GROMACS .gro file of C-alpha atoms in nm:
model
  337
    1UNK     CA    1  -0.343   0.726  -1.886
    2UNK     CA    2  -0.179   0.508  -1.592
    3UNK     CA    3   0.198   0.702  -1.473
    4UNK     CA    4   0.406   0.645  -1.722
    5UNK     CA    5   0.738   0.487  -1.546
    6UNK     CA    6   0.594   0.328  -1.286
    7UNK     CA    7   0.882   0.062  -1.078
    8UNK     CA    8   1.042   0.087  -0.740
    9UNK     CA    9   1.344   0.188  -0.645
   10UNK     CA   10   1.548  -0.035  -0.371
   11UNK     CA   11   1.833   0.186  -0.239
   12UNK     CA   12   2.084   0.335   0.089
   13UNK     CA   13   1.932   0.680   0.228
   14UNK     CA   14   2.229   0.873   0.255
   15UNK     CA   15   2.078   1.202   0.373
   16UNK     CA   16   1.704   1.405   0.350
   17UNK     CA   17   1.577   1.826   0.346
   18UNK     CA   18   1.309   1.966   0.483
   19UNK     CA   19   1.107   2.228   0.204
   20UNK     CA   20   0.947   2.404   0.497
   21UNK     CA   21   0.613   2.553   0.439
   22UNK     CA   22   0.595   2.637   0.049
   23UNK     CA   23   0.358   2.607  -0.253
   24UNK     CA   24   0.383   2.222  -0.266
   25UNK     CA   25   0.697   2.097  -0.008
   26UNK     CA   26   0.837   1.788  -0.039
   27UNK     CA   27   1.043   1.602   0.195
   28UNK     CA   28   1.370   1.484   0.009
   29UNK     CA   29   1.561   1.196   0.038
   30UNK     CA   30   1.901   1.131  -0.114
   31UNK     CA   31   1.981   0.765  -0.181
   32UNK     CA   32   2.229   0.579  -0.389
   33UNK     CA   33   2.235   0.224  -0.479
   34UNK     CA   34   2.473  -0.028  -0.459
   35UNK     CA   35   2.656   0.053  -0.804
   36UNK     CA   36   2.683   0.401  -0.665
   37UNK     CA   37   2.385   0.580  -0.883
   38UNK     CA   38   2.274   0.862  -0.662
   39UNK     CA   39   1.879   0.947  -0.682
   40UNK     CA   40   1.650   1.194  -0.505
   41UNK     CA   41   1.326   1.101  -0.369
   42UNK     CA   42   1.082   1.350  -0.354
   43UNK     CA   43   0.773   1.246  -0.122
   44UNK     CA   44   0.474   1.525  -0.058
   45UNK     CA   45   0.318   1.583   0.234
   46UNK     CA   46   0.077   1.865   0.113
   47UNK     CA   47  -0.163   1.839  -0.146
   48UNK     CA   48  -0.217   2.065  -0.423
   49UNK     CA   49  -0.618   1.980  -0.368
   50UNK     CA   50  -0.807   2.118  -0.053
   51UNK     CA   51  -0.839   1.939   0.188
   52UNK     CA   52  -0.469   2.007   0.165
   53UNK     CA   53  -0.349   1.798   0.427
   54UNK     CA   54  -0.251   1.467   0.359
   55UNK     CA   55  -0.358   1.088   0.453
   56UNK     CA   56  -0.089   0.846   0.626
   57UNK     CA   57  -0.083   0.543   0.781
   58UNK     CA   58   0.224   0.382   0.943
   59UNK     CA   59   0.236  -0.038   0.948
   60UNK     CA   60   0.539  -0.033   1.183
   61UNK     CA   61   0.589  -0.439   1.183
   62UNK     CA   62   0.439  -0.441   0.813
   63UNK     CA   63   0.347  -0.815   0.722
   64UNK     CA   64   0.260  -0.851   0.404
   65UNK     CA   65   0.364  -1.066   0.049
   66UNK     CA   66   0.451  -0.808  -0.091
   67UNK     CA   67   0.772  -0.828   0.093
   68UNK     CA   68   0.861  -1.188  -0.003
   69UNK     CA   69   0.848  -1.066  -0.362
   70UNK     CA   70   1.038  -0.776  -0.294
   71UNK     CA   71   1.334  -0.960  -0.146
   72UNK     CA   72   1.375  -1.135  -0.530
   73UNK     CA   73   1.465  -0.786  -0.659
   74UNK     CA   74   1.834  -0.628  -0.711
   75UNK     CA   75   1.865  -0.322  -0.610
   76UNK     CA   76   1.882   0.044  -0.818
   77UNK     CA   77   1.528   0.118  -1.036
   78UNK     CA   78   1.298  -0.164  -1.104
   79UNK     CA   79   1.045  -0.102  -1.361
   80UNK     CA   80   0.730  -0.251  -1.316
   81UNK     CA   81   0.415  -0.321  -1.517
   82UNK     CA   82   0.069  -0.312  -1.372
   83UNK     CA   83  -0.110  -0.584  -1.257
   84UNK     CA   84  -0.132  -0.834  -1.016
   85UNK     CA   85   0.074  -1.103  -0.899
   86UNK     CA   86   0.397  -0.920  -0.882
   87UNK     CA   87   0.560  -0.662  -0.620
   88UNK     CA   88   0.313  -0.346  -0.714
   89UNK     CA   89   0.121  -0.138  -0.464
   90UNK     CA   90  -0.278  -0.070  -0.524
   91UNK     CA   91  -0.447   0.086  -0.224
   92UNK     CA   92  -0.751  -0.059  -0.338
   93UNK     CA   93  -0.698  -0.425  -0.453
   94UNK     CA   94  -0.349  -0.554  -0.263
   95UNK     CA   95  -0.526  -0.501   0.126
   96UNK     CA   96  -0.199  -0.369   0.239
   97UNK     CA   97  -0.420  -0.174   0.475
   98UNK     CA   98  -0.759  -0.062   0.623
   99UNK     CA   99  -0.835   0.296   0.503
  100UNK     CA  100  -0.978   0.377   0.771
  101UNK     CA  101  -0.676   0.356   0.989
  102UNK     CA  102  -0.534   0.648   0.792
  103UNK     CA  103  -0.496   0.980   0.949
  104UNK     CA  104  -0.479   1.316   0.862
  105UNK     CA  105  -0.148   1.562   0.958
  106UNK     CA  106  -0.037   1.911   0.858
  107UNK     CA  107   0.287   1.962   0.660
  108UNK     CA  108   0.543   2.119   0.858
  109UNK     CA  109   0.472   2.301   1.169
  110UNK     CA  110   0.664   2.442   1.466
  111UNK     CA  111   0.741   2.217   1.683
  112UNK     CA  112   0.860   1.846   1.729
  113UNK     CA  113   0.652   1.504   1.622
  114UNK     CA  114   0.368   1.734   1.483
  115UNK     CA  115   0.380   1.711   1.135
  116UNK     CA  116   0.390   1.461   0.850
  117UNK     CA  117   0.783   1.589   0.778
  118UNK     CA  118   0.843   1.480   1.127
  119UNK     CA  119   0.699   1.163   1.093
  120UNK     CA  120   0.887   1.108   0.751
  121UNK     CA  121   1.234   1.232   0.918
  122UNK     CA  122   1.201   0.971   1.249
  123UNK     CA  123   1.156   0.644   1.042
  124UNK     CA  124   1.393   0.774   0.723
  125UNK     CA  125   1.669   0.903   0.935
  126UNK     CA  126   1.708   0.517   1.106
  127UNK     CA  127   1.750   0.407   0.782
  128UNK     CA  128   2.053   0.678   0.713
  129UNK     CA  129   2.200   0.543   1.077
  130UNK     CA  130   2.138   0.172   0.970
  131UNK     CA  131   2.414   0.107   0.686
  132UNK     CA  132   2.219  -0.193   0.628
  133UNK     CA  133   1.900  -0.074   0.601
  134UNK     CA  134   1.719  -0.048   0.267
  135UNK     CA  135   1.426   0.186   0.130
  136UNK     CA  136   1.184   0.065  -0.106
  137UNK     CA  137   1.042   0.356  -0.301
  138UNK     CA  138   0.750   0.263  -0.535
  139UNK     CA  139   0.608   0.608  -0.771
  140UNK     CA  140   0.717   0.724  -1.096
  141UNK     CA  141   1.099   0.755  -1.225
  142UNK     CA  142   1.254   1.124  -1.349
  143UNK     CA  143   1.529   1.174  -1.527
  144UNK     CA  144   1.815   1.012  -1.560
  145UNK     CA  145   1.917   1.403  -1.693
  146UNK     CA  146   2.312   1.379  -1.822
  147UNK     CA  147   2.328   1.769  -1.796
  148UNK     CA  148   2.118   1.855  -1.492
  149UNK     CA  149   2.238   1.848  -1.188
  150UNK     CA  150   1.993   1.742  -0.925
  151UNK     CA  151   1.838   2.071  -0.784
  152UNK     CA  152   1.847   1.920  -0.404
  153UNK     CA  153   2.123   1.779  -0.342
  154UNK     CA  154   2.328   1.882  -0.673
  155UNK     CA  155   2.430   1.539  -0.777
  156UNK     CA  156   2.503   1.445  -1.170
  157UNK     CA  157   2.296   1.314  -1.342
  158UNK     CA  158   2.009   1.429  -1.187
  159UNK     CA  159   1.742   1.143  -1.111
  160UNK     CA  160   1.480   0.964  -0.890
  161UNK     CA  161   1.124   0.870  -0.802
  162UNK     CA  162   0.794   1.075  -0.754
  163UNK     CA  163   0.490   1.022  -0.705
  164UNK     CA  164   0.505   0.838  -0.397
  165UNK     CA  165   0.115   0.807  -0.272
  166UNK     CA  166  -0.208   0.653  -0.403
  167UNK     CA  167  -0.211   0.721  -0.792
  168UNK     CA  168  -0.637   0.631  -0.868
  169UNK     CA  169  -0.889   0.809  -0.782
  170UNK     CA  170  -0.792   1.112  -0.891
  171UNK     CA  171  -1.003   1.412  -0.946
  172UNK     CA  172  -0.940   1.771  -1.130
  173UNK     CA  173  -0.606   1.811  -1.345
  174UNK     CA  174  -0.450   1.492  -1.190
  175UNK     CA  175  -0.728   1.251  -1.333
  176UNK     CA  176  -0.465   1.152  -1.627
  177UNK     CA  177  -0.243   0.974  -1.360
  178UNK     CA  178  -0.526   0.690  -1.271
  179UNK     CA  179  -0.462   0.346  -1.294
  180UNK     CA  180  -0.436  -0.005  -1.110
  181UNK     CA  181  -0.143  -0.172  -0.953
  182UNK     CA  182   0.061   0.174  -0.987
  183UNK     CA  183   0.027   0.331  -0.593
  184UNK     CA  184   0.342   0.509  -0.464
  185UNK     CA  185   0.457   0.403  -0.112
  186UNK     CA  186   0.769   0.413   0.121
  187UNK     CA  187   0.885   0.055   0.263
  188UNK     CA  188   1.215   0.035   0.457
  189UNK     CA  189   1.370  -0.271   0.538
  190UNK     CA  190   1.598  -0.309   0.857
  191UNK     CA  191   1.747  -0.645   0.822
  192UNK     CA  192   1.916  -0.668   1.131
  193UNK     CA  193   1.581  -0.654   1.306
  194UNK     CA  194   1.412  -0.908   1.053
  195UNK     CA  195   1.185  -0.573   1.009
  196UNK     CA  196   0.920  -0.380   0.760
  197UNK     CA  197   0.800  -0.046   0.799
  198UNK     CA  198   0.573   0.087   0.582
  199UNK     CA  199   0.412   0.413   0.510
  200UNK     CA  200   0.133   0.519   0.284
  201UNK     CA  201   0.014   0.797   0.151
  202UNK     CA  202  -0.257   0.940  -0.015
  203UNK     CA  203  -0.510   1.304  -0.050
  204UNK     CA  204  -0.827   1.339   0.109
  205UNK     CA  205  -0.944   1.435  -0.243
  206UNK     CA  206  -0.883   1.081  -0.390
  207UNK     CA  207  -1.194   0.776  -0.399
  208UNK     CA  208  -1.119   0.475  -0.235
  209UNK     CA  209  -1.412   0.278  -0.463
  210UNK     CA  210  -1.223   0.289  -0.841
  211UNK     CA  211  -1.243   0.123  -1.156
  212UNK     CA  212  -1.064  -0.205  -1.187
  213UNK     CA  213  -0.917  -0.073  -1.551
  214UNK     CA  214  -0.869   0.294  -1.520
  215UNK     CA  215  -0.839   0.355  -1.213
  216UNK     CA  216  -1.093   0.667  -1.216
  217UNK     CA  217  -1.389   0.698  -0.939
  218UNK     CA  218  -1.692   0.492  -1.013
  219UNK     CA  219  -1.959   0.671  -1.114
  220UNK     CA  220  -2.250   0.767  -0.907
  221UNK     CA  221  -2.093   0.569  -0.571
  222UNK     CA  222  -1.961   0.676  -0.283
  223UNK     CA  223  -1.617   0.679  -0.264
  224UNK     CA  224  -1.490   0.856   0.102
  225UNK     CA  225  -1.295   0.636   0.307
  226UNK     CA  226  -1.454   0.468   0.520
  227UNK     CA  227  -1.504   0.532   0.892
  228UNK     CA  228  -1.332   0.333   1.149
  229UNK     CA  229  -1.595   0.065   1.337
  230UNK     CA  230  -1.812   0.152   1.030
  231UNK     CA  231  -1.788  -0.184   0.787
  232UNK     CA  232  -2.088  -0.390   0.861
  233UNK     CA  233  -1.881  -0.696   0.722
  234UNK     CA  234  -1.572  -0.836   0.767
  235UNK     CA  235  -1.354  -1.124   0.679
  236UNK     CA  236  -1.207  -1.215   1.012
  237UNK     CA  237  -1.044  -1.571   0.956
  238UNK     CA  238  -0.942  -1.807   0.697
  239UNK     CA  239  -0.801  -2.187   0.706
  240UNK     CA  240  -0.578  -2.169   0.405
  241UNK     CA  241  -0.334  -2.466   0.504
  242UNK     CA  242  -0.608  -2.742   0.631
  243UNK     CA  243  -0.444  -3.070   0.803
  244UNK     CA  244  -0.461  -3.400   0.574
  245UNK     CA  245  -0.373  -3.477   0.234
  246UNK     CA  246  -0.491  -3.268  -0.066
  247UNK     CA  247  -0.768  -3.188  -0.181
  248UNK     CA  248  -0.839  -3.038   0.163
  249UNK     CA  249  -1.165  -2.776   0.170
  250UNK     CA  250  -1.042  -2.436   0.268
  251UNK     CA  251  -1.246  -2.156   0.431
  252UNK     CA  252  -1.314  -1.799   0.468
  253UNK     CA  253  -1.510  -1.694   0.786
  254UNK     CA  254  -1.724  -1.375   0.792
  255UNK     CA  255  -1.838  -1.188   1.079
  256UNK     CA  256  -2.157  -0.913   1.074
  257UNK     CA  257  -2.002  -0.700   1.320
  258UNK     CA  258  -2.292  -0.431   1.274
  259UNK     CA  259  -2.649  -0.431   1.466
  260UNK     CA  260  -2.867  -0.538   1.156
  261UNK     CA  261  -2.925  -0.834   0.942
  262UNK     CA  262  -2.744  -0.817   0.606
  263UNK     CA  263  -2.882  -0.951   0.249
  264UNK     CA  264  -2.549  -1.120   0.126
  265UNK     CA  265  -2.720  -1.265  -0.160
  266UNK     CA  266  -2.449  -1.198  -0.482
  267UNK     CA  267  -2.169  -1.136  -0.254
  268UNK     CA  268  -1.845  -1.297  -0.318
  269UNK     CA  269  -1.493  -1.345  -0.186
  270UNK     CA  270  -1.196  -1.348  -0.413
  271UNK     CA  271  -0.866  -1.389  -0.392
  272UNK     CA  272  -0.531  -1.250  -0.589
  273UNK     CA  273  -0.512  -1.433  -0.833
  274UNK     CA  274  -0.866  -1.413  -0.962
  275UNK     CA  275  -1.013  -1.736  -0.808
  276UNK     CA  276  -1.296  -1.733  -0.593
  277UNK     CA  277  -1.609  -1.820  -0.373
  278UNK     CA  278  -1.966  -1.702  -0.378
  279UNK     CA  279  -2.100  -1.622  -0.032
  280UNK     CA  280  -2.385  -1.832   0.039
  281UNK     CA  281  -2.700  -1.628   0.087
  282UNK     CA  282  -3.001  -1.836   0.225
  283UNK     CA  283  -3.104  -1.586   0.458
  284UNK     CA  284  -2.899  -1.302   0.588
  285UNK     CA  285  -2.683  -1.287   0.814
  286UNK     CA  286  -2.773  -1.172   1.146
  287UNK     CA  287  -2.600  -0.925   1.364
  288UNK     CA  288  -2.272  -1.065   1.551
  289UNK     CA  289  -2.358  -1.366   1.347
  290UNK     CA  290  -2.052  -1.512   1.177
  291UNK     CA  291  -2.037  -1.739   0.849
  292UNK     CA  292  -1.810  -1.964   0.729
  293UNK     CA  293  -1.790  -1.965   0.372
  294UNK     CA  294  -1.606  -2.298   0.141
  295UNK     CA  295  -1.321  -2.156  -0.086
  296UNK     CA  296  -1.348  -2.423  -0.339
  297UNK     CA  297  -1.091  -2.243  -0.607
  298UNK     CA  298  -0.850  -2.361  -0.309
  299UNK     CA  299  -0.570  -2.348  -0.562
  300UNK     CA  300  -0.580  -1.962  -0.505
  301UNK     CA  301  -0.602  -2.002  -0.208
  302UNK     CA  302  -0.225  -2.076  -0.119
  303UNK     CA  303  -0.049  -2.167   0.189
  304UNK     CA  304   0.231  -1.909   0.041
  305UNK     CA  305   0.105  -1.609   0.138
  306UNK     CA  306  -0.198  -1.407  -0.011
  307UNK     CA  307  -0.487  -1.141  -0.040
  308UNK     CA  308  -0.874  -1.212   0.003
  309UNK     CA  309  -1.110  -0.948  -0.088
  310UNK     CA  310  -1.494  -0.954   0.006
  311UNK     CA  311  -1.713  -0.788  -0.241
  312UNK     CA  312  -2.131  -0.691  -0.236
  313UNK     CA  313  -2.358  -0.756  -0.523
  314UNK     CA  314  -2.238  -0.435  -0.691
  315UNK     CA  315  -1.839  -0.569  -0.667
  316UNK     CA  316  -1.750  -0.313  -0.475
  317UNK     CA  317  -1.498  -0.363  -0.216
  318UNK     CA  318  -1.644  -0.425   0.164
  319UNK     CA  319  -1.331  -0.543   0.298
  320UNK     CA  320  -0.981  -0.732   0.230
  321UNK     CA  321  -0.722  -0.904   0.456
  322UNK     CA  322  -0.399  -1.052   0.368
  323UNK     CA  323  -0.189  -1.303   0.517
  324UNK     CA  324   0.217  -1.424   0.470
  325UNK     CA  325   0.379  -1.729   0.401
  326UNK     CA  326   0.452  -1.756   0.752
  327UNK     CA  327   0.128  -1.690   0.936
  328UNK     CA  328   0.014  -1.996   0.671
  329UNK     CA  329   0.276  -2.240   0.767
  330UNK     CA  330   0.126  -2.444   1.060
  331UNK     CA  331  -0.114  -2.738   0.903
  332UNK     CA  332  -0.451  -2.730   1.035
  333UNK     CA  333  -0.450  -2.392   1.181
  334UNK     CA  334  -0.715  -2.103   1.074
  335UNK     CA  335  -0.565  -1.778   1.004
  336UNK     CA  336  -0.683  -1.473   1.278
  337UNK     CA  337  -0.756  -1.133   1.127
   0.00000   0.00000   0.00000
């Protein structure tokens, strides 16, 4: 069963704890909204799985749609219901980022900038000094409890978000938390800068190749992360705002960044919304040989911002890209990954 309150939660950090080195620490965050609601958000940074230490990866100018459809929403909890086309997080299907830029770090050591609480602390603790500054918290809601107090920070009710961190691809006792379009995350925005920064989360125990209904590992395929430098393919440009009046034939360019030919024959690109392209596959492609390949759903295609996923002959996932509203904006210009 997917989490069962999955939303995000758009609120003022007002303070944040340190657990320390404990069973399963969290770092804390205390936040209140602009009708004054006061939550806690709890955010791991050990895992209850060996390897125990956790995945992160820090987009520190993060440029992505998701933000344009973020903006739309008032702030306190925001429920939201999986699936596509709205503000959710999946680590798998929404390209928010390459896997394998994510890297490993210990809890909470001795020590300064050496640990994943320190890395937490130095981006949340501009947003406490920013009175403008927002934090978009995307996991599972607790509470509200009329009667509890919070056992952080000791505010009534007691209430907030968990769960912050990829939530598919589970294994063991947390395999009942899988689904799609439900991944925990931390956003901040700093308007005054005209700024994102985003930072994901997720344990080394978790498969990155999932099932697009569940949410649970595929059976029988490999699901690591990949490697960095290791994906043979990759989608490395795309016209989605040709020059001229409509129709106008849109593209997707793919380059074979590996030394050997590869067999592309029922490969296919696809974008958000569903829509897509089959790769043509007349001979394969050679190594450092590119390909540009006609997106002829060009509706989904959009000039609006958007996500376009490459997948093999299995439909796994090779690779995925995304792009914003604003990188699409100039007419007639191709789109640089």
């Amino acid at each position: 069963m997917p989490l069962k309150s999955y939303g995000v939660l758009i609120a003022q950090a007002i303070g944040t704890r340190r657990e320390g080195v404990k069973e399963s620490p969290h770092y804390q965050i205390h936040l209140t909204d602009d009708q004054g609601t006061q939550y806690r958000a709890a955010v791991n940074v050990l895992s209850q799985q060996a390897p125990a230490d956790l995945l992160y990866l820090v987009a520190d100018d993060f440029r992505h749609p998701v933000t344009t459809r973020l903006e739309e929403l008032p702030g306190g909890w925001n429920p939201l219901l999986p699936g596509p086309g709205g503000p959710n997080l999946d680590f798998v299907r929404g390209n928010l980022f390459d896997p394998a830029g994510l890297r490993t770090l210990p809890p909470d050591v001795a020590g300064p900038d050496n640990d994943l609480a320190d890395l937490l602390d130095h981006y949340v603790r501009r947003a406490v000094d920013d009175p403008d500054a927002r934090l978009y918290l995307f996991g599972a809601r607790f509470g509200p409890e009329p009667h509890v107090k919070d056992k952080v920070f000791g505010f009534l009710p007691g209430n907030g978000v968990h769960d912050i961190h990829m939530n598919q691809g589970n294994s063991g006792r947390f395999i009942g938390d899988d689904g799609v379009w439900q991944d925990g995350g931390l956003l901040l925005r700093f308007p005054g800068q005209s700024r994102w920064v985003a930072i994901f989360l997720a344990f080394q125990s978790q498969s990155w190749h999932t099932d697009d209904t569940t949410g649970r590992p595929l059976d029988g395929v490999d699901g690591t992360r990949p490697e960095p430098g290791t994906r043979p393919l990759r989608i490395v440009a795309a016209l989605v705002n040709p020059a001229g009046p409509a129709p106008q034939e849109k593209s997707v360019t793919l380059l074979n960044a590996s030394p050997d030919p590869v067999d592309l024959t029922g490969w296919r690109l696809v974008a958000r919304g569903g829509g897509g392209a089959p790769v043509p596959a007349a001979a394969p492609l050679g190594p450092g040989a590119w390909l540009t390949v006609p997106f002829a759903d060009a509706a989904r295609l959009g000039n609006h911002g958007g996500e376009i996923t490459l997948l093999d002959a299995a439909g796994l996932k090779v690779h995925g890209v995304s792009y914003t509203a604003e990188q699409a904006a100039r007419e007639g210009w191709t789109v640089v990954f």
